Tab-separated table of C-alpha atoms in Angstrom:
chain	number	residue	atom	x	y	z
R	5	UNK	CA	-14.889	-35.074	2.203
R	6	UNK	CA	-14.467	-37.763	4.967
R	7	UNK	CA	-12.222	-38.551	7.895
R	8	UNK	CA	-9.559	-40.453	5.946
R	9	UNK	CA	-6.028	-38.939	5.840
R	10	UNK	CA	-4.155	-41.086	3.337
R	11	UNK	CA	-2.527	-39.938	0.102
R	12	UNK	CA	-5.397	-41.055	-2.104
R	13	UNK	CA	-7.949	-39.090	-0.170
R	14	UNK	CA	-5.596	-36.143	-0.369
R	15	UNK	CA	-5.886	-36.336	-4.111
R	16	UNK	CA	-9.685	-36.808	-4.241
R	17	UNK	CA	-10.261	-33.923	-1.675
R	18	UNK	CA	-8.111	-31.567	-3.716
R	19	UNK	CA	-9.740	-32.398	-7.105
R	20	UNK	CA	-12.489	-29.755	-6.860
R	21	UNK	CA	-9.931	-27.128	-5.938
R	22	UNK	CA	-7.708	-28.120	-8.836
R	23	UNK	CA	-10.350	-26.894	-11.315
R	24	UNK	CA	-9.855	-23.480	-9.744
R	25	UNK	CA	-6.060	-23.771	-10.255
R	26	UNK	CA	-6.651	-24.596	-13.872
R	27	UNK	CA	-8.920	-21.559	-14.465
R	28	UNK	CA	-6.503	-19.117	-12.689
R	29	UNK	CA	-3.472	-20.695	-14.135
R	30	UNK	CA	-4.803	-20.422	-17.733
R	31	UNK	CA	-5.756	-16.804	-16.998
R	32	UNK	CA	-2.210	-16.111	-15.746
R	33	UNK	CA	-0.686	-17.829	-18.718
R	34	UNK	CA	-2.682	-15.700	-21.129
R	35	UNK	CA	-1.876	-12.548	-19.268
R	36	UNK	CA	1.839	-13.464	-19.231
R	37	UNK	CA	1.757	-14.132	-22.925
R	38	UNK	CA	0.218	-10.701	-23.550
R	39	UNK	CA	3.119	-9.254	-21.493
R	40	UNK	CA	5.587	-10.972	-23.886
R	41	UNK	CA	6.819	-13.514	-21.434
R	42	UNK	CA	7.850	-16.842	-23.094
R	43	UNK	CA	6.292	-20.251	-22.350
R	44	UNK	CA	9.545	-21.225	-20.557
R	45	UNK	CA	9.419	-18.101	-18.567
R	46	UNK	CA	5.795	-18.623	-17.484
R	47	UNK	CA	6.565	-22.209	-16.542
R	48	UNK	CA	9.568	-21.250	-14.470
R	49	UNK	CA	7.667	-18.503	-12.784
R	50	UNK	CA	4.911	-20.943	-11.906
R	51	UNK	CA	7.417	-23.524	-10.607
R	52	UNK	CA	9.698	-21.096	-8.626
R	53	UNK	CA	7.309	-18.342	-7.477
R	54	UNK	CA	4.226	-20.623	-7.144
R	55	UNK	CA	1.900	-17.888	-6.095
R	56	UNK	CA	-0.990	-16.659	-8.298
R	57	UNK	CA	-1.241	-13.265	-6.677
R	58	UNK	CA	2.524	-12.657	-6.796
R	59	UNK	CA	2.779	-13.872	-10.410
R	60	UNK	CA	0.037	-11.421	-11.524
R	61	UNK	CA	1.872	-8.657	-9.654
R	62	UNK	CA	5.164	-9.521	-11.294
R	63	UNK	CA	3.660	-9.459	-14.783
R	64	UNK	CA	1.834	-6.164	-14.095
R	65	UNK	CA	4.979	-4.539	-12.797
R	66	UNK	CA	7.090	-5.886	-15.588
R	67	UNK	CA	4.634	-4.341	-18.057
R	68	UNK	CA	5.093	-0.883	-16.575
R	69	UNK	CA	8.957	-1.368	-16.273
R	70	UNK	CA	9.041	-1.169	-12.482
R	71	UNK	CA	12.517	-1.555	-10.863
R	72	UNK	CA	13.463	-5.156	-9.906
R	73	UNK	CA	13.793	-4.104	-6.213
R	74	UNK	CA	10.218	-2.807	-6.192
R	75	UNK	CA	8.971	-6.025	-7.726
R	76	UNK	CA	10.931	-8.137	-5.185
R	77	UNK	CA	9.680	-6.061	-2.254
R	78	UNK	CA	6.018	-6.262	-3.465
R	79	UNK	CA	6.170	-10.008	-3.841
R	80	UNK	CA	7.760	-10.405	-0.397
R	81	UNK	CA	5.093	-8.273	1.212
R	82	UNK	CA	2.315	-10.043	-0.651
R	83	UNK	CA	3.654	-13.518	0.201
R	84	UNK	CA	4.316	-12.669	3.938
R	85	UNK	CA	0.839	-13.913	4.722
R	86	UNK	CA	2.047	-17.440	4.128
R	87	UNK	CA	4.026	-17.156	7.375
R	88	UNK	CA	0.718	-16.913	9.191
R	89	UNK	CA	-0.930	-19.792	7.335
R	90	UNK	CA	2.069	-21.971	7.839
R	91	UNK	CA	2.225	-21.185	11.542
R	92	UNK	CA	-1.494	-22.105	11.777
R	93	UNK	CA	-0.956	-25.516	10.116
R	94	UNK	CA	2.370	-26.275	11.930
R	95	UNK	CA	0.846	-27.405	15.236
R	96	UNK	CA	-0.872	-30.359	13.566
R	97	UNK	CA	2.585	-31.719	12.421
R	98	UNK	CA	4.681	-31.475	15.546
R	99	UNK	CA	5.276	-35.177	15.598
R	100	UNK	CA	6.633	-35.123	12.012
R	101	UNK	CA	10.301	-34.431	11.138
R	102	UNK	CA	11.703	-30.990	10.286
R	103	UNK	CA	12.270	-32.182	6.720
R	104	UNK	CA	8.601	-33.075	6.323
R	105	UNK	CA	7.518	-29.766	7.833
R	106	UNK	CA	9.701	-27.962	5.302
R	107	UNK	CA	8.256	-29.895	2.452
R	108	UNK	CA	4.717	-29.102	3.568
R	109	UNK	CA	5.449	-25.381	4.266
R	110	UNK	CA	7.261	-24.945	0.915
R	111	UNK	CA	4.212	-26.014	-1.130
R	112	UNK	CA	1.449	-24.713	1.082
R	113	UNK	CA	-0.929	-22.360	-0.712
R	114	UNK	CA	-4.012	-20.354	0.156
R	115	UNK	CA	-6.121	-23.151	-1.335
R	116	UNK	CA	-4.498	-26.189	0.336
R	117	UNK	CA	-4.538	-24.158	3.569
R	118	UNK	CA	-8.218	-23.500	3.274
R	119	UNK	CA	-8.730	-27.202	2.323
R	120	UNK	CA	-6.791	-28.373	5.404
R	121	UNK	CA	-8.813	-26.081	7.717
R	122	UNK	CA	-12.022	-27.596	6.318
R	123	UNK	CA	-10.651	-31.105	6.692
R	124	UNK	CA	-10.203	-30.541	10.360
R	125	UNK	CA	-14.016	-30.572	10.693
R	126	UNK	CA	-14.116	-34.148	9.544
R	127	UNK	CA	-11.057	-35.640	11.304
R	128	UNK	CA	-11.482	-34.558	14.926
R	129	UNK	CA	-8.843	-31.856	14.325
R	130	UNK	CA	-6.124	-34.093	12.935
R	131	UNK	CA	-4.063	-33.808	9.753
R	132	UNK	CA	-1.378	-36.125	8.232
R	133	UNK	CA	1.736	-35.600	6.195
R	134	UNK	CA	0.508	-38.016	3.546
R	135	UNK	CA	-2.761	-36.261	3.036
R	136	UNK	CA	-1.428	-32.697	2.876
R	137	UNK	CA	1.641	-33.580	0.892
R	138	UNK	CA	-0.472	-35.298	-1.798
R	139	UNK	CA	-2.760	-32.346	-1.931
R	140	UNK	CA	0.124	-29.854	-2.227
R	141	UNK	CA	1.922	-31.839	-4.987
R	142	UNK	CA	-1.367	-32.284	-6.935
R	143	UNK	CA	-2.022	-28.575	-6.733
R	144	UNK	CA	1.543	-27.704	-7.639
R	145	UNK	CA	1.646	-29.743	-10.766
R	146	UNK	CA	-1.830	-28.636	-11.883
R	147	UNK	CA	-0.828	-24.977	-11.395
R	148	UNK	CA	2.408	-25.319	-13.420
R	149	UNK	CA	0.589	-27.172	-16.228
R	150	UNK	CA	-2.200	-24.605	-16.398
R	151	UNK	CA	0.177	-21.651	-16.513
R	152	UNK	CA	2.112	-23.271	-19.394
R	153	UNK	CA	-1.052	-24.130	-21.285
R	154	UNK	CA	-2.401	-20.618	-20.818
R	155	UNK	CA	0.840	-19.091	-22.166
R	156	UNK	CA	0.777	-21.310	-25.207
R	157	UNK	CA	-2.906	-20.406	-25.830
R	158	UNK	CA	-2.215	-16.760	-25.197
R	159	UNK	CA	-1.433	-15.937	-28.790
R	160	UNK	CA	-5.115	-16.432	-29.535
R	161	UNK	CA	-6.247	-13.694	-27.117
R	162	UNK	CA	-4.650	-10.277	-27.725
R	163	UNK	CA	-6.460	-8.345	-24.961
R	164	UNK	CA	-7.024	-10.497	-21.787
R	165	UNK	CA	-8.507	-7.597	-19.762
R	166	UNK	CA	-11.350	-7.415	-22.330
R	167	UNK	CA	-12.463	-10.835	-21.182
R	168	UNK	CA	-12.068	-10.207	-17.546
R	169	UNK	CA	-9.180	-12.657	-17.107
R	170	UNK	CA	-7.360	-10.201	-14.819
R	171	UNK	CA	-10.237	-10.601	-12.334
R	172	UNK	CA	-9.917	-14.383	-12.187
R	173	UNK	CA	-7.721	-14.364	-9.079
R	174	UNK	CA	-10.103	-12.155	-7.151
R	175	UNK	CA	-12.954	-14.543	-8.044
R	176	UNK	CA	-10.952	-17.451	-6.754
R	177	UNK	CA	-10.359	-15.793	-3.328
R	178	UNK	CA	-14.071	-15.002	-3.067
R	179	UNK	CA	-14.860	-18.671	-3.727
R	180	UNK	CA	-12.351	-19.775	-1.082
R	181	UNK	CA	-13.813	-17.365	1.472
R	182	UNK	CA	-17.310	-18.650	0.773
R	183	UNK	CA	-16.207	-22.342	1.183
R	184	UNK	CA	-14.331	-21.540	4.357
R	185	UNK	CA	-17.369	-19.797	5.958
R	186	UNK	CA	-19.870	-22.503	5.101
R	187	UNK	CA	-17.419	-25.381	5.879
R	188	UNK	CA	-16.210	-24.096	9.318
R	189	UNK	CA	-18.571	-25.688	11.847
R	190	UNK	CA	-16.558	-24.522	14.802
R	191	UNK	CA	-17.347	-20.802	14.591
R	192	UNK	CA	-20.626	-18.956	14.564
R	193	UNK	CA	-21.601	-17.228	11.304
R	194	UNK	CA	-22.034	-13.961	13.097
R	195	UNK	CA	-18.375	-13.942	14.249
R	196	UNK	CA	-17.116	-14.932	10.853
R	197	UNK	CA	-19.122	-12.168	9.101
R	198	UNK	CA	-17.970	-9.661	11.712
R	199	UNK	CA	-14.344	-10.466	10.985
R	200	UNK	CA	-14.959	-10.293	7.242
R	201	UNK	CA	-16.553	-6.957	7.692
R	202	UNK	CA	-13.642	-5.825	9.872
R	203	UNK	CA	-11.177	-6.907	7.155
R	204	UNK	CA	-13.009	-4.845	4.517
R	205	UNK	CA	-13.093	-1.711	6.650
R	206	UNK	CA	-9.430	-1.954	7.680
R	207	UNK	CA	-8.352	-2.655	4.155
R	208	UNK	CA	-10.235	0.334	2.806
R	209	UNK	CA	-8.757	2.659	5.451
R	210	UNK	CA	-5.283	1.070	5.196
R	211	UNK	CA	-5.073	1.562	1.399
R	212	UNK	CA	-5.300	5.345	2.007
R	213	UNK	CA	-2.036	5.326	3.992
R	214	UNK	CA	-0.014	2.223	3.009
R	215	UNK	CA	1.003	0.142	0.014
R	216	UNK	CA	-1.301	-2.751	-0.745
R	217	UNK	CA	1.242	-5.447	0.158
R	218	UNK	CA	1.796	-4.017	3.648
R	219	UNK	CA	-1.919	-3.512	4.105
R	220	UNK	CA	-2.591	-7.175	3.414
R	221	UNK	CA	-0.080	-8.273	6.088
R	222	UNK	CA	-1.220	-5.801	8.703
R	223	UNK	CA	-4.927	-6.319	8.299
R	224	UNK	CA	-4.389	-10.181	8.343
R	225	UNK	CA	-2.555	-9.926	11.667
R	226	UNK	CA	-5.203	-7.571	13.224
R	227	UNK	CA	-8.080	-9.800	12.039
R	228	UNK	CA	-6.335	-12.960	13.359
R	229	UNK	CA	-5.715	-11.258	16.788
R	230	UNK	CA	-9.263	-9.995	16.895
R	231	UNK	CA	-10.682	-13.457	16.120
R	232	UNK	CA	-8.427	-15.083	18.707
R	233	UNK	CA	-9.463	-12.558	21.312
R	234	UNK	CA	-13.196	-12.993	20.634
R	235	UNK	CA	-12.878	-16.763	20.764
R	236	UNK	CA	-10.895	-16.743	24.025
R	237	UNK	CA	-13.492	-14.416	25.558
R	238	UNK	CA	-16.338	-16.639	24.491
R	239	UNK	CA	-14.647	-19.736	25.961
R	240	UNK	CA	-13.796	-18.100	29.254
């Protein structure tokens, strides 16, 4: 990664992350095939929902015949975290038009968000529409293609859970967290590990009292506020 912010650099910076999309997309496609979702259905879900976590939840809830309203509510709660990630990225695009901001926000993912936060360490805290838009589109197309290919290959694997494919998404988030910690030069490791530990404890306690989708949102907000408070105190 370097300090260039053009479209070509956006593609090359995203390339390592795309391999993660391919692995998770194939896993989702295989799981969707096992849930008797057609190739067209898997492709449309990838293009419209465009959320690995939400897509796995949809397939799982379809399999147990959950009500549509429950599925919709679960997806909304699970995806609500993207409001926070979009708000974090938005200040770097205040000089761009509303149309450009909508385009970037519509295709922003956990992966491209993490990538953009790492990129700030190399660009003196600057981002460009060209760089992030190229990254988003590259990731979007790779994800859709991987989901479709996985569904088409799904007929060869009758029991995806036996191969641990349902754990693929969790593995991806662990990898993103690792890259974020080692790539963030602006925060001390002690503070980062403290916040990670806080998230684990709050999530464990929260799951006793609340649905997982709401716990994700609440814990994210608390961890963000805690991190902001600690940073402000350290700088004062």
